Each structure stands twice: as C-alpha cells, then as structure tokens.
XYZ file of C-alpha atoms in Angstrom:
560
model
C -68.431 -1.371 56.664
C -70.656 0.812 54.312
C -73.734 -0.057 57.081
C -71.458 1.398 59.793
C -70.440 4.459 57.832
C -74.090 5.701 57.494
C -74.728 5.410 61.133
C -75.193 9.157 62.876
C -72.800 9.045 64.907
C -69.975 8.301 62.349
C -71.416 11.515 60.433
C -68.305 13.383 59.124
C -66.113 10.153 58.913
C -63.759 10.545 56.075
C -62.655 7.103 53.745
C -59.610 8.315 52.712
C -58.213 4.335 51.043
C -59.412 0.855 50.418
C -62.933 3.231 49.112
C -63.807 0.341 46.907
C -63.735 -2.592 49.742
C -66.120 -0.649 52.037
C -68.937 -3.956 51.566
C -66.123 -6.225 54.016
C -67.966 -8.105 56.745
C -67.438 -6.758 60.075
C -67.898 -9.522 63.256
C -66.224 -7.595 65.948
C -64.682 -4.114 66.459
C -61.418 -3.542 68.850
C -59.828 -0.289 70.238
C -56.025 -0.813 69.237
C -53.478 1.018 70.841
C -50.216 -1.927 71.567
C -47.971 -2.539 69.075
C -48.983 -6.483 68.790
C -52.747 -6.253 68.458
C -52.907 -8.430 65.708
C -52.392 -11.505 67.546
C -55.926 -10.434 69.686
C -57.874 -9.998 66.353
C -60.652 -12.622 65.755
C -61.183 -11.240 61.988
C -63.310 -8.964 60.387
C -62.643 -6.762 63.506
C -63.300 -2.823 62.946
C -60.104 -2.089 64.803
C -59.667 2.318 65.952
C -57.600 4.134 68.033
C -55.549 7.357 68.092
C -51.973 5.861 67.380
C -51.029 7.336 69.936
C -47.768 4.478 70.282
C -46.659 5.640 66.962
C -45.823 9.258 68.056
C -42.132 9.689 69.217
C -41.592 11.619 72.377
C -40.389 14.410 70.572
C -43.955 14.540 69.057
C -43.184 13.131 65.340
C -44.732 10.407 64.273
C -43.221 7.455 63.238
C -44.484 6.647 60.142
C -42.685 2.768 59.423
C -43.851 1.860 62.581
C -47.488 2.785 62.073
C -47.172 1.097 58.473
C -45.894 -2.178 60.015
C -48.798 -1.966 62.041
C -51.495 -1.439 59.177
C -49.773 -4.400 57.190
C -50.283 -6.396 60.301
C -54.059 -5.972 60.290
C -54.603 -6.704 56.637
C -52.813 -9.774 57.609
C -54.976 -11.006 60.621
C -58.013 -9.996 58.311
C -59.157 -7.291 60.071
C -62.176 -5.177 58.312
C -61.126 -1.386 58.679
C -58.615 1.066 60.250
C -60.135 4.173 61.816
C -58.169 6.400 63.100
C -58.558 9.341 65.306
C -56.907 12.506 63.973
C -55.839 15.579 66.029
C -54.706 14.364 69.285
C -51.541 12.238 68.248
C -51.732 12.107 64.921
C -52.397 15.133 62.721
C -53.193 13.588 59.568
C -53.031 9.888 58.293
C -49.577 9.565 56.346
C -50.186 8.933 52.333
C -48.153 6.258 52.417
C -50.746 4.033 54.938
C -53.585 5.624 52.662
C -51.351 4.122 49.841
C -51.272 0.751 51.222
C -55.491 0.749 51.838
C -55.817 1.354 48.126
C -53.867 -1.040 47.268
C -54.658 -4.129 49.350
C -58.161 -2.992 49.295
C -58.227 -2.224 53.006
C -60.742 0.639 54.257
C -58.512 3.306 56.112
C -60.926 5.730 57.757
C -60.490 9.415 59.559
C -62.860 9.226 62.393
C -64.896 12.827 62.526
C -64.091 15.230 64.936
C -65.041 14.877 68.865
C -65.700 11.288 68.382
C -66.242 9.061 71.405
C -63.985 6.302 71.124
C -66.227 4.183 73.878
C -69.156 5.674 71.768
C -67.516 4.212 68.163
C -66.886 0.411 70.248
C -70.816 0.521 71.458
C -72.588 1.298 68.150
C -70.571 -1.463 66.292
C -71.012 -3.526 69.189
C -74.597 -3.238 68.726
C -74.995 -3.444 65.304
C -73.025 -6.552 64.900
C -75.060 -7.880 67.988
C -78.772 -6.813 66.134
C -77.132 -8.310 62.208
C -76.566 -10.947 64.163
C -79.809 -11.723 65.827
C -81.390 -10.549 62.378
C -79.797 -13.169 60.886
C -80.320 -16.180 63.166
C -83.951 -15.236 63.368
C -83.857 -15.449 59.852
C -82.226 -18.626 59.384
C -84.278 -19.912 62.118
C -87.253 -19.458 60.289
C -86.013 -20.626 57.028
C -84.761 -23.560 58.873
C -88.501 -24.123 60.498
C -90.302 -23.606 57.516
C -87.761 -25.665 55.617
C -88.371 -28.651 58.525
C -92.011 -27.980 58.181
C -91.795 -28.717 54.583
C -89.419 -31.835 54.391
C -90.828 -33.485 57.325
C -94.604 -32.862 57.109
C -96.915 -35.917 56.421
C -95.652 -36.032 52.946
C -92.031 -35.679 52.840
C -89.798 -33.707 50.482
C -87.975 -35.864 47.463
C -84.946 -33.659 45.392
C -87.948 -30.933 44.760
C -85.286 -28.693 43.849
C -87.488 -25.785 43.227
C -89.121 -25.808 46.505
C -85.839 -25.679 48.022
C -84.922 -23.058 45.523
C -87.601 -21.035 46.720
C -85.916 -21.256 50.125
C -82.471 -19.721 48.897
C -83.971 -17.686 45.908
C -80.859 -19.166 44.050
C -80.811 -22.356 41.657
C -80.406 -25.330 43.160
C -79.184 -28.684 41.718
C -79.059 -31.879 44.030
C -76.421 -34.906 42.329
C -75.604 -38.025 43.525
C -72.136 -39.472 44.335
C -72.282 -39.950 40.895
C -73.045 -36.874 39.485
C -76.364 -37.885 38.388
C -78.643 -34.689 38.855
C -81.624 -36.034 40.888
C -83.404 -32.550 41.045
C -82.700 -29.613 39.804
C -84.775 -26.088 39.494
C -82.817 -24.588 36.251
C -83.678 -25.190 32.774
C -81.392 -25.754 29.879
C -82.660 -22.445 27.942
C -81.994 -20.207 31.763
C -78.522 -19.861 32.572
C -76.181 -22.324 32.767
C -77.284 -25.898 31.395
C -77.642 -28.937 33.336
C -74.370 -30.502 32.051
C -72.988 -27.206 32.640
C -74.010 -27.341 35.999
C -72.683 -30.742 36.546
C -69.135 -29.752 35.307
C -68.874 -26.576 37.272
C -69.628 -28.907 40.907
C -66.668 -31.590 39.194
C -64.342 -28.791 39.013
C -65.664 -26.909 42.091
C -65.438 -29.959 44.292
C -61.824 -30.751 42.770
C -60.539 -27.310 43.073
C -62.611 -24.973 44.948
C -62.063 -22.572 48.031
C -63.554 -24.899 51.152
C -65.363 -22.346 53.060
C -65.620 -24.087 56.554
C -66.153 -20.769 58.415
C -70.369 -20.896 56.783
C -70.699 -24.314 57.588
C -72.571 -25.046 60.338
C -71.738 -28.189 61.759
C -67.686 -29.390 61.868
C -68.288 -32.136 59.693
C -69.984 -30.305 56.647
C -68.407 -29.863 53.292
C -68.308 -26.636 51.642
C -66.598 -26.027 49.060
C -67.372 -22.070 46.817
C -66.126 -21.971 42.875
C -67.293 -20.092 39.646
C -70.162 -20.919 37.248
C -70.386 -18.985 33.796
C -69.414 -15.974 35.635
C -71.151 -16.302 38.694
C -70.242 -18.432 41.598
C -71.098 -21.762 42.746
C -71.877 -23.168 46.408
C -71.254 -26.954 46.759
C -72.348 -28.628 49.907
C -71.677 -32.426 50.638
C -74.968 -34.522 51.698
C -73.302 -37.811 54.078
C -74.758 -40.190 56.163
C -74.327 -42.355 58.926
C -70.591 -42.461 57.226
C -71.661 -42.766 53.908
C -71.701 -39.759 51.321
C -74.908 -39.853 49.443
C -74.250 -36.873 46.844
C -74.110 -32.629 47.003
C -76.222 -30.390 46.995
C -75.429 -26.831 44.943
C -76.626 -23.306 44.785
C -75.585 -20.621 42.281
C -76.015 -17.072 41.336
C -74.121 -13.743 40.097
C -72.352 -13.259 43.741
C -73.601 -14.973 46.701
C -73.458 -13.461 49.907
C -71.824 -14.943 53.610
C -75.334 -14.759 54.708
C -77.062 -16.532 51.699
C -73.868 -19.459 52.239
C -74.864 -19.633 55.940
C -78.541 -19.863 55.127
C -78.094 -22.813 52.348
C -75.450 -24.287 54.336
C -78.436 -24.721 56.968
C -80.833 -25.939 54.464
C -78.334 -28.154 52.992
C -78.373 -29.728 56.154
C -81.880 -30.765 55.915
C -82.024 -31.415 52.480
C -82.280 -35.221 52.126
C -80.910 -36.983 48.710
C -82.744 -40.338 47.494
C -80.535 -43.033 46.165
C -81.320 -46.171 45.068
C -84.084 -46.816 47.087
C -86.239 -43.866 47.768
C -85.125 -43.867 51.221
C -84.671 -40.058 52.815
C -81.671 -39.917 54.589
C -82.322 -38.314 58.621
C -80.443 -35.506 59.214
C -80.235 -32.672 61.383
C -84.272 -32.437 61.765
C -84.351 -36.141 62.891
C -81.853 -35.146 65.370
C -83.877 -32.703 66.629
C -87.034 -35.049 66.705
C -84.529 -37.326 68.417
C -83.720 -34.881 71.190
C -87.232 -33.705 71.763
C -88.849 -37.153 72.429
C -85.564 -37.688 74.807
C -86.667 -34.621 76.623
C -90.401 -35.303 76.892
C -88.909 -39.496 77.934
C -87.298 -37.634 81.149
C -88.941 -37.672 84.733
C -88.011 -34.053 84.999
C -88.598 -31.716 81.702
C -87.090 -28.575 80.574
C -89.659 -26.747 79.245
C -87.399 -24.315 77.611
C -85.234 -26.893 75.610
C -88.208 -29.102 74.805
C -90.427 -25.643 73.668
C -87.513 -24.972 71.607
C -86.938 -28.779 69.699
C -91.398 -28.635 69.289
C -90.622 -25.200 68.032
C -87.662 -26.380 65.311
C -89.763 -29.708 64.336
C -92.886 -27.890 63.687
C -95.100 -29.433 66.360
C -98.049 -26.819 66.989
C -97.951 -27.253 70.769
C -101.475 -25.553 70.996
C -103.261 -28.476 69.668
C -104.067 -31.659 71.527
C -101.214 -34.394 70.907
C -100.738 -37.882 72.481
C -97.821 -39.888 72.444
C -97.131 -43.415 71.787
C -93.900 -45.529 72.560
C -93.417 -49.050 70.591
C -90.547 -50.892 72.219
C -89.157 -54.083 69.825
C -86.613 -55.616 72.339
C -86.907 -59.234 72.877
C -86.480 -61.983 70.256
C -86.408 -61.890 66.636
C -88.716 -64.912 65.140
C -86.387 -65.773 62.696
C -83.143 -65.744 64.046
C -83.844 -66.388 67.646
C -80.922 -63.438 68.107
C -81.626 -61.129 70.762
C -82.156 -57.671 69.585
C -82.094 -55.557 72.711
C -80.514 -52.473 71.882
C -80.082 -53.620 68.420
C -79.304 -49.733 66.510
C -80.025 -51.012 63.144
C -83.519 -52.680 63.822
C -84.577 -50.111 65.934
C -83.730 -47.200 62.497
C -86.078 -50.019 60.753
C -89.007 -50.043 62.789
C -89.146 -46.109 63.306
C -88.596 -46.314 59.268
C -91.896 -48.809 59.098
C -93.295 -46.497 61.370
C -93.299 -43.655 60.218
C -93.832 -45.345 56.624
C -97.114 -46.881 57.685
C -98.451 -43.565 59.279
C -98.243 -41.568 55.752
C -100.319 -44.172 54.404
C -103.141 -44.542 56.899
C -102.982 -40.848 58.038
C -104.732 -38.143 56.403
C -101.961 -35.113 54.760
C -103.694 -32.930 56.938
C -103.303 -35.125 60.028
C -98.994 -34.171 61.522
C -96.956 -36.638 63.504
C -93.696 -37.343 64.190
C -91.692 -40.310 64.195
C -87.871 -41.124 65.966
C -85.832 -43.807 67.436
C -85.555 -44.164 71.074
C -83.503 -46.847 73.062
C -85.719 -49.452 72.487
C -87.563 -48.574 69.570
C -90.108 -46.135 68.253
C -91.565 -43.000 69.604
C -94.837 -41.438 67.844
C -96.299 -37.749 68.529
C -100.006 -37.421 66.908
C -100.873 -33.986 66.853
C -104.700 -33.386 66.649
C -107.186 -35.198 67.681
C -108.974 -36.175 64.558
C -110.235 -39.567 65.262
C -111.697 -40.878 68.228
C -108.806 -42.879 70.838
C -109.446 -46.424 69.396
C -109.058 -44.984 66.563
C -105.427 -44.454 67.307
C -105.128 -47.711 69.564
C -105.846 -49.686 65.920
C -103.376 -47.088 64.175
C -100.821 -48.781 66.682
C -102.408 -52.113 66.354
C -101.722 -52.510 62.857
C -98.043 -51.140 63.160
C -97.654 -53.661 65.784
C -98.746 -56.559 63.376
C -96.543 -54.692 60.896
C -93.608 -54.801 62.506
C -94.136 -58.762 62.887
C -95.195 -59.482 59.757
C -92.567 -57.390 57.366
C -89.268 -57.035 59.809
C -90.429 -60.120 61.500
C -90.033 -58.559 65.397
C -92.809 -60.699 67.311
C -92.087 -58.894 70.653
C -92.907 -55.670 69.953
C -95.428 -53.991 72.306
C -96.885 -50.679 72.763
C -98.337 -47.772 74.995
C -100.597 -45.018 74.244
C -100.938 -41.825 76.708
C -103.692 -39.738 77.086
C -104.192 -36.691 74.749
C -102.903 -33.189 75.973
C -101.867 -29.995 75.449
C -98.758 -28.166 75.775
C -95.115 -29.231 76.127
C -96.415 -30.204 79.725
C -99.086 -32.291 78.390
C -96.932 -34.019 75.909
C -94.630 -34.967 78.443
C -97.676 -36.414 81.034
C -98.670 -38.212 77.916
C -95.442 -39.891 77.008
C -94.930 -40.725 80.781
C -97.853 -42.791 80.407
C -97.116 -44.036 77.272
C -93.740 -46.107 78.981
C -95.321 -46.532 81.975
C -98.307 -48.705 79.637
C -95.224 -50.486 78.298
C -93.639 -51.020 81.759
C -97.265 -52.500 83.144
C -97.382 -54.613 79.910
C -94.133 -56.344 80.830
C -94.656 -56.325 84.272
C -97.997 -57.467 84.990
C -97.507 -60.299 81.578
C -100.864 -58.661 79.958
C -101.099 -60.432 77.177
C -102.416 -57.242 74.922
C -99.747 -56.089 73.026
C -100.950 -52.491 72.842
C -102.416 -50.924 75.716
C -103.481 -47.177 76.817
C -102.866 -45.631 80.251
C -106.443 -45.128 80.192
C -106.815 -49.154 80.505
C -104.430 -49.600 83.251
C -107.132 -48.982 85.880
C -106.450 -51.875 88.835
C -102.506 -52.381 87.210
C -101.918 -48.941 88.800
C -103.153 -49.927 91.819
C -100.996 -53.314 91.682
C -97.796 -51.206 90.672
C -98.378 -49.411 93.796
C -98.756 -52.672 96.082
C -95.544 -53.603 94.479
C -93.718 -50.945 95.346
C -92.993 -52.912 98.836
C -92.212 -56.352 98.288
C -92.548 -57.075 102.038
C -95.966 -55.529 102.021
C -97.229 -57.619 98.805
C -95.456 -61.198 100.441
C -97.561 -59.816 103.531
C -100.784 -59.622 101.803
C -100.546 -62.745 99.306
C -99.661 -64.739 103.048
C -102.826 -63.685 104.553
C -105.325 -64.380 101.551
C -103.472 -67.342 99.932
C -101.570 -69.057 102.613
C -103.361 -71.764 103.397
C -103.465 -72.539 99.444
C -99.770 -71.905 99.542
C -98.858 -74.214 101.964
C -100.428 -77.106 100.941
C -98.554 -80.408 99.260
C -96.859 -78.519 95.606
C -98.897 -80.394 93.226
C -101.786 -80.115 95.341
C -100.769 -76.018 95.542
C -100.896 -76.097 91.884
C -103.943 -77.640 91.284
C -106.078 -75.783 93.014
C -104.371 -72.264 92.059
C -104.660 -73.309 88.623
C -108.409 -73.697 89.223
C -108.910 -70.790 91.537
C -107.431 -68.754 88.742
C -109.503 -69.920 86.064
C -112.706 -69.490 88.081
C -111.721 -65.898 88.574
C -110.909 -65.243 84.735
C -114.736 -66.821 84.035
C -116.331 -63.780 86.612
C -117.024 -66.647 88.521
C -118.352 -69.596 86.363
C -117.897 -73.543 87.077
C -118.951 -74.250 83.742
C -116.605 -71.614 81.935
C -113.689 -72.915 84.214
C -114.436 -76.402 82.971
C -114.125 -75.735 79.597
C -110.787 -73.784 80.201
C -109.288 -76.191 82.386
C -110.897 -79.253 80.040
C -112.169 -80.808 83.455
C -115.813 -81.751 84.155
C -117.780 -79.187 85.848
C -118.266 -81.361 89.049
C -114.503 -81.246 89.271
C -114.206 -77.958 89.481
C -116.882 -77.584 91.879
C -115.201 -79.785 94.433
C -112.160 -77.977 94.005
C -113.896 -74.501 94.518
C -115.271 -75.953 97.766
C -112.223 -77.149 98.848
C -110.695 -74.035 98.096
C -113.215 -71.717 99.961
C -112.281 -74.045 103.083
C -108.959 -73.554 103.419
C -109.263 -69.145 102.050
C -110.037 -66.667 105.271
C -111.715 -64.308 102.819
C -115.418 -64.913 101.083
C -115.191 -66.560 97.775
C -118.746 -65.855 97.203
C -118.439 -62.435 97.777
C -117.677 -60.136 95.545
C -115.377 -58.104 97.973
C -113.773 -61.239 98.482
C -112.744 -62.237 94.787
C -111.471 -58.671 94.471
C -108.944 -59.388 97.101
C -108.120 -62.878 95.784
C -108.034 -61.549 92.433
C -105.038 -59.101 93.938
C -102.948 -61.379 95.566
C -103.076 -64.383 92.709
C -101.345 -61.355 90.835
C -98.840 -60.353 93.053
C -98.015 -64.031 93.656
C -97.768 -64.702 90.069
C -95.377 -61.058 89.933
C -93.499 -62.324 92.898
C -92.572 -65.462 91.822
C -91.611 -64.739 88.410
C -89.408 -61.722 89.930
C -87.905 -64.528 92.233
C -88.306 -62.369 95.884
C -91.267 -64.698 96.751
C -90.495 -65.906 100.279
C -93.539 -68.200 101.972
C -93.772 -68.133 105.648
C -92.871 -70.824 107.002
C -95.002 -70.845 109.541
C-alpha cells in the first residue's frame, strides 16, 4: 500500500484510518460499486469507487449501509478502501474512518480529478512489474541454488550456503529433531536447542501458511523464535518425510517465505545413509531429458528445463542413454520397467561420474523408462574417452547392482538445445541397433553404426529384405536343413575372418581342408562372386538380414 501511495499519480491522496497498516500486500485492485462485492474479492485487492450506491435518492448518504460494506471488505481481506470524494460522497463518515483505525484497515480519500480507469491501470501495473520482479528473482535464486546443489559435487545440510541464499539462519533437522546443519552459533541469537524447541512448538502449533508454498503438497508452517519469527518447511520423499528445514529472523517477509519455500524445495536432507533425496531439480532434469527423448522438440520448454538445471547450452554436450531392462543375474526376475532399479542405476550413475569426472567437468544424471540418461557438458576428453566413462558404468552396474543386460549409446557431441536433442536421438537409436542387429558390444556410439544404418534402412521393408536375402542366399536356403546350416554356419565364419580358411577353421574347430570344400561348394550354388570383394559385401548384407528376419519371425522362403 505505502509503494502505491508514493506513485504520482496518487499525489494528494489523503490516509485518513488504518495509517499504521499501510505495509498490507496488495495482489489485485477492483473498482467496487454493488453492494455484494465482497464475494468477487480474491484478497489483498485495492478495492475504489465513488459509493455512489450508498447515496439515497434524496442525496444523503447512507452511512450503515456504507459501514456494512467496509466491514465486508476487512472480512474478504481486502488491502485498502479508496474512495472518491465530491461526486457522491462529500466526505468519508468518521465512523468508517473509525472502523479503519481500529481493524487496522487503510481507508483512503482519493485526490481530486482522479481517473478511476487511471487508479485500476497503475496498480494493475505495479502488481504486474512486483510480480515479474519477484519471479525473476526467485528464478535466479532457484538457478543458482540448482547450480549449487546439483553441480559435480553436490550440496550436504551446508546450512550456511543455503543461508547465504535467504540471508536468514537456517537450521536443517531430521524427523527426529537431530540438527544436521545449521548456520547459527550458540553465542548469535537463539541457541541450537533453542532453535530445536521453537520448530517442536512451531510445527505443533503454528499458523500453516499454504498460500507461500509452492507446490500443494508442501508444509509450511510460520511461529515465533525469541521474538522474531520462525519459518518451518517439511522436507518428504517419495512418501516418506525425511526432516524440516527452518529459517528465522526479526520479521520475515511474504516474499522472503516464497523465496525459502522455493529453496526448501531443493534443499535435500541426508539420513542415515548419505543419500540426497531428488526433488524438484531432479524433476526438472527428469523433464528435460524427456523433452530432448521426443522425435519432435520444443525448444522453448526444453531452453527453459537447460536453463533451470544449469546446463550452459553454449558449450558442446553429448548425450548418453544406458537402458538396464532384461534379466537380473541373480534373481532371474525380469526387470523391465522395474521403478526401483532403474532410481538405482541413475543413483550408481551419477555416483560413479563424481568420482571419475573432474569438479570442473558438469553433467547430469536422471531416470528414464528404461534406465539412465547422461548429459556431458564440455568436451574435455577425447570421445573414447567418454565411450570407457560408459564402459566402466556398464561393468558397474553388473558388478555392484548385479544388472548383466545393461547396454548403452553414445551420440555425437553438439551444441545447442538442437544439438542435444540430435545427440540423444542417436544415443537410443545406438541402443535400438544394439538390440536389433544382436552386436555383441555393450556400448556403442552412433559414430560406429556405419553399415547398421544402412541395414536399419533395408529393414524398413520386410518384403524388400526377404527379396534380397532370396536372390543372394537362396540356393543356400533351400538346400536339405542340416545341410542349410552347415554351410551358413561356415559361410558366416569365413566372412567374420575377412576371408580366411585357416581363421574359419580355428573358429569352427574343423580342419582347414573342410572348410575349403565347403567354401567351394558354397560359391557353386551363390549367383554373386565370393571372391570378390563386391560380392562378400552383398553376402555379408543378406546373412544379416536373414539372421534379423528369422529371429523377428517374418522370414518367409520362396518356395519356389
């Protein structure tokens, strides 16, 4: 209200009661002229008029009526009454400037040849720019906050950094009231114990304050501390509550609530196990690697979730996808879509990236559907560099939470939310070729895919790839099954040797001669050159799309 007041245009306003209250919050401002207003109010409005529906048609006013009215806006919480004067209503009765004192709510004489439409659009506005001042504001306390907890190194109940932050004390407890961090001393302010008694009695009888919060499900509760006051937010997850976080200080404004209820929400409380707890900037890691997993991207949203995680889009990143799904080596249980052991691996994940990684070096780490998602940010090290990073998480993953299927793909390195996306497109289509094609790496870059591509593409019609296999292999194909085998078996092991008897020998543990009758045989009955290298190439192809085929089940032999 006192902000309003010293606008220009509000020059000559008069406060004539409820002088002392003029530091209310205003959120919305309302010309009032019907009798039943009140029910329209959404609080803190800076409701003004000219009473004109007060004035009897003889011209007196009616004075109960307009006090009803007044006690009706103190009610719905309204902010102010400013009235008008000289049109309707001469002067503002002493008994409504009575009732302003008393309840503390600001009654106000409008000055002279004010606008009424003028009055609505400069609250209007400055409630629209205290607004945007303040989300900017929170949105960069929030980022930097982000920043802080989830860089390389992450944040652990350093209650002074987060105190720093708020510019209040700040004292994170457990469920059981066991202070964890805390950034007041027993010899400044109120003690420790003190501390811990004030967020007992706050939590059992304090005013919950759900309007700051800023999720539904918070907890925030406001009491007194040696004659200041006390903020109390609840830290839960994943249904469990972990402990509170609380700030303090002489009197603590709506906007310093809002802005620790926001940090509260990324503050993350260690238990028993050193374990930080994900919260809302998880979430948000969550939601960007969704957005970058899409076909289609939206540039805005995705900008916006690299913006709130702290990835500096301006560097080169590269993304990496590690999918678990398949079966677990100790319990033979399928774990597709298994929630828990996919939180583990992106735990192990992220885990073994702080300790190979430099503190300089940023990445995130989040869950997807079927397991982990990694953004590197920088290009520090050369690429196998990074292909052994997600080697060894690979073996990781097998040797400490025992998941033997796990595979991964690396993308190319980028830049821009555009390139980020590119790279994590080829990051799951690496995957998709590793399961496809049965290559027996486990971790595999796009760059690597080379003929796979092409053999994703021949796949794309079946009828196409049956039609090619039938012209190179048929013959093979259609000889006795045994026989079929046999010499497939040894057609493909010649191939995998670039071409040797002797290495095919050894693979096959037959005698060189062996083979060599068989490779004759084979080149009989083949209408391309098996000496050629052309040839092989086009052999090579359709001994993998008859291998894809058949294991897909749509192979269908001519039966001619």
């Amino acid at each position: 209200m006192r902000q309003i007041l010293d606008r220009p245009e509000l020059a000559g306003a008069k406060v004539l009661g409820g002088g002392d209250s003029l530091d209310r919050p205003v959120s919305a401002v309302t010309v009032a002229e019907i009798p039943d207003i009140s029910r329209w109010l959404s609080g803190a409005d800076f409701v003004h008029g000219v009473g004109r529906m007060f004035v009897e048609p003889d011209g007196t006013l009616n004075e109960d009526s307009l006090l009803a009215w007044v006690v009706s806006l103190i009610d719905a919480n309204a902010a102010c009454l400013a009235l008008k004067t000289g049109r309707y209503i001469n002067t503002v009765p002493q008994s409504v400037i009575d009732l302003g004192n008393e309840a503390g709510f600001p009654i106000i004489e409008l000055p002279e040849g004010a606008i009424q439409a003028d009055i609505t659009a400069v609250v209007f506005r400055m409630i629209l720019e205290a607004s945007q001042e303040r989300e900017q504001k929170r949105t960069k306390l929030f980022t930097d906050m982000v920043r802080d907890l989830f860089g390389p190194h992450l944040l652990s109940h350093d209650a002074e950094r987060i105190a720093a932050y708020l510019h209040h004390p700040v004292v994170i407890v457990d469920h059981e009231r066991n202070v964890l961090g805390a950034s007041i001393e027993d010899d400044d302010g109120p003690s420790l114990d003190e501390a811990r008694v004030a967020i007992e009695r706050t939590l059992a009888s304090g005013e919950q304050i759900s309007s700051l919060a800023v999720s539904d499900n918070q907890y925030l509760v406001r009491g007194q501390i040696d004659g200041g006051q006390l903020v109390v937010a609840g830290v839960d997850y994943a249904g469990e509550h972990l402990g509170y976080v609380a700030m303090m200080g002489e009197e603590l404004t709506p906007d310093e609530i809002f802005f620790f209820a926001s940090l509260a929400e990324v503050v993350t409380v260690d238990m028993s196990q050193n374990v930080m707890v994900e919260n809302s900037a998880m979430s948000a890691r969550r939601e960007f690697f969704a957005e970058i997993a899409k076909p289609e991207i939206d540039l805005r949203l995705a900008s916006h979730l690299a913006s709130l995680i702290g990835l500096t889009t301006t560097e080169q990143m590269r993304a990496a996808v590690i999918a678990i799904d398949g079966t677990g080596r100790e319990s033979g249980t399928d774990v597709v879509g298994d929630r828990r052991l996919i939180k583990k691996a992106a735990s192990y994940t992220a885990q073994y990236l702080r300790g190979v990684l430099d503190p300089s070096e940023k990445f995130i780490v989040c869950e997807w559907e079927r397991g982990a998602g990694i953004v590197f940010t920088g290009e520090r090290h050369a690429p196998e560099r990074y292909r052994a990073i997600v080697q060894g998480i690979v073996r990781g993953l097998g040797s400490v939470l025992r998941i033997t299927e796990a595979r991964a793909g690396i993308g190319d390195a980028s830049v821009g939310i555009e390139g980020i996306h590119e790279s994590a497109q080829h990051a799951f289509y690496a995957v998709t070729c590793i399961e496809t094609f049965r290559i027996p790496q486990k971790v595999v870059e796009y760059k690597d895919l080379s003929s796979y591509v092409f053999l994703d593409t021949a796949l794309a019609s079946s009828a196409n790839s049956r039609t090619y296999v039938e012209f190179v292999l048929g013959p093979l194909l259609h000889q006795d099954s045994d026989y079929a085998s046999e010499l497939l078996d040894t057609l493909s092991a010649y191939l995998d040797s670039n071409a040797s008897y002797a290495g095919a020998a050894k693979s096959l543990h037959l005698h060189v001669n062996t083979v060599r009758y068989r490779i004759e045989k084979i080149s009989d009955l083949l209408r391309v050159d098996l000496a050629s290298a052309d040839g092989r190439g086009a052999i090579w192809l359709a001994m993998r799309l008859y291998r894809i085929l058949t294991t897909q089940g749509s192979w269908e032999p001519d039966s001619r």
